[in-house]
Coordinates of C-alpha atoms in Angstrom, one line a residue:
M1 CA 20.3 -7.9 22.7
Y2 CA 20.4 -4.4 21.2
Q3 CA 20.4 -1.0 23.0
T4 CA 19.6 1.5 20.2
I5 CA 17.2 0.7 17.5
L6 CA 15.9 2.6 14.6
L7 CA 12.3 1.7 13.9
A8 CA 10.8 2.8 10.5
A9 CA 7.1 3.3 11.1
D10 CA 4.0 4.7 9.4
G11 CA 1.2 3.5 11.8
S12 CA 0.3 0.6 9.6
D13 CA -0.3 -2.9 10.9
H14 CA 3.2 -3.8 9.5
S15 CA 4.8 -1.1 11.7
L16 CA 2.8 -2.2 14.7
R17 CA 4.2 -5.7 14.4
A18 CA 7.6 -4.2 13.9
V19 CA 7.4 -2.1 17.1
R20 CA 6.6 -5.2 19.1
H21 CA 9.7 -7.0 17.7
A22 CA 11.8 -3.9 18.3
I23 CA 10.7 -3.8 22.0
G24 CA 11.7 -7.5 22.2
L25 CA 15.2 -6.7 21.0
V26 CA 15.8 -4.0 23.6
K27 CA 14.0 -5.7 26.5
G28 CA 16.3 -6.3 29.4
E29 CA 18.9 -3.8 28.2
E30 CA 20.3 -1.3 30.7
K31 CA 19.6 1.9 28.6
P32 CA 17.3 0.9 25.8
H33 CA 16.3 3.5 23.2
I34 CA 14.2 3.4 20.1
D35 CA 14.2 6.1 17.5
V36 CA 11.1 6.1 15.4
V37 CA 11.4 7.5 11.9
Y38 CA 8.4 8.4 9.8
V39 CA 9.1 9.5 6.2
V40 CA 6.5 11.5 4.3
D41 CA 7.0 11.2 0.6
G42 CA 6.3 14.0 -1.8
E43 CA 3.1 12.5 -3.2
K44 CA 1.6 12.0 0.3
S45 CA 2.7 15.5 1.3
K46 CA 0.9 17.1 -1.8
T47 CA -2.2 15.0 -1.1
D48 CA -2.2 16.2 2.6
V49 CA -1.9 19.8 1.6
L50 CA -4.7 19.6 -1.0
H51 CA -6.9 17.7 1.5
Y52 CA -6.3 19.6 4.7
G53 CA -4.8 22.9 3.6
N54 CA -3.5 23.8 7.1
T55 CA -0.1 22.7 8.1
D56 CA -1.1 22.5 11.8
V57 CA -3.8 20.0 10.8
I58 CA -1.4 18.1 8.6
Q59 CA 1.1 17.8 11.5
T60 CA -1.6 16.6 13.9
K61 CA -2.9 14.0 11.4
R62 CA 0.7 12.6 10.9
K63 CA 1.2 12.4 14.7
E64 CA -2.2 10.6 15.0
Q65 CA -0.9 8.0 12.5
L66 CA 1.9 7.2 14.9
M67 CA -0.2 7.1 18.0
P68 CA -0.6 3.3 18.1
V69 CA 3.2 2.9 17.8
E70 CA 3.7 5.5 20.6
D71 CA 1.1 3.8 22.8
V72 CA 2.9 0.5 22.6
L73 CA 6.3 2.1 23.4
K74 CA 4.7 4.0 26.4
E75 CA 3.0 0.9 27.7
K76 CA 6.3 -1.0 27.8
N77 CA 8.2 2.0 29.2
I78 CA 10.7 2.1 26.4
P79 CA 12.4 5.5 25.9
Y80 CA 11.8 6.7 22.3
E81 CA 12.0 9.7 20.1
I82 CA 10.1 10.4 16.9
H83 CA 11.7 11.8 13.8
L84 CA 9.7 13.1 10.9
K85 CA 11.5 13.2 7.6
H86 CA 10.4 14.2 4.1
G87 CA 11.5 12.5 0.9
E88 CA 11.5 9.1 -0.7
P89 CA 11.1 6.6 2.2
G90 CA 13.8 4.1 1.2
P91 CA 16.7 6.5 0.7
S92 CA 15.6 8.7 3.6
I93 CA 15.6 5.8 6.0
V94 CA 19.0 4.6 4.8
K95 CA 20.5 8.1 5.1
F96 CA 19.1 8.6 8.6
A97 CA 20.2 5.1 9.7
N98 CA 23.7 5.5 8.4
E99 CA 24.2 8.9 9.9
G100 CA 23.2 7.5 13.4
T101 CA 24.8 4.8 15.5
Y102 CA 22.2 2.1 15.6
D103 CA 22.6 -1.5 16.6
C104 CA 19.7 -2.5 14.3
V105 CA 17.1 -1.1 12.0
V106 CA 13.6 -2.7 12.3
L107 CA 10.8 -2.2 9.7
G108 CA 7.7 -3.9 8.4
S109 CA 7.4 -5.5 5.0
R110 CA 4.6 -4.7 2.6
G111 CA 5.0 -8.0 0.8
L112 CA 5.1 -6.5 -2.7
N113 CA 4.7 -9.0 -5.5
Q114 CA 7.6 -9.9 -7.9
L115 CA 6.7 -7.4 -10.6
Q116 CA 6.3 -4.5 -8.2
T117 CA 9.6 -5.3 -6.6
M118 CA 11.4 -5.5 -10.0
V119 CA 9.9 -2.3 -11.3
L120 CA 9.5 -0.1 -8.2
G121 CA 11.7 -1.7 -5.6
S122 CA 10.4 -2.0 -2.0
V123 CA 11.4 0.2 0.9
S124 CA 12.4 -2.8 2.9
H125 CA 14.6 -4.1 0.1
K126 CA 16.3 -0.8 -0.4
V127 CA 16.9 -0.4 3.4
A128 CA 18.3 -4.0 3.7
K129 CA 20.7 -3.5 0.9
R130 CA 22.1 -0.1 1.9
V131 CA 22.0 0.3 5.7
E132 CA 25.4 -0.4 7.3
C133 CA 24.0 -2.1 10.5
P134 CA 21.8 -5.2 10.8
V135 CA 18.3 -4.9 9.4
L136 CA 15.3 -6.9 10.7
I137 CA 12.3 -7.0 8.3
I138 CA 9.0 -8.0 9.9
K139 CA 6.4 -9.7 7.8

C-alpha cells in the first residue's frame, strides 16, 4: 500500500497501536521503510534534566521509551530509523513530515475532550491539518 511511512511515537499504548497499523500499511511492499519520530517538548526536557541530571541517562531513558515500538518493528523485519527531535510535538512532526517524502504519516490519538481540543489543540489535529501527505490517526 505505502512504502515510506513516518510514525510519530512516544512509547505509549497509542503509539504501539499506531506502529501495528503502520506495519500493515507497508506489509508486502518491495522496499518498506518506517521513520519513527519522537519529539521531546521543552517541559519534558526540563523535567528530565531536573530528575536525572545526566544527559547520558536522559538519552538512555528516552530510548527505553521507544523500545516497545522498536521491538514490534524488529519482530516484523521492517527497516526503520529513529529520529529524536526537540520542540513542540505538533509543529515538529509537521515540519519533519513536510521536509521528507512520505507516503503517509501515522500517529496515535490521545482522545482529548472538546474543551482541551478547543483551548490547547491536539497533536494529531495539528498534524492532520498541516501535513502535506495523507495522515492516519489511530484511536
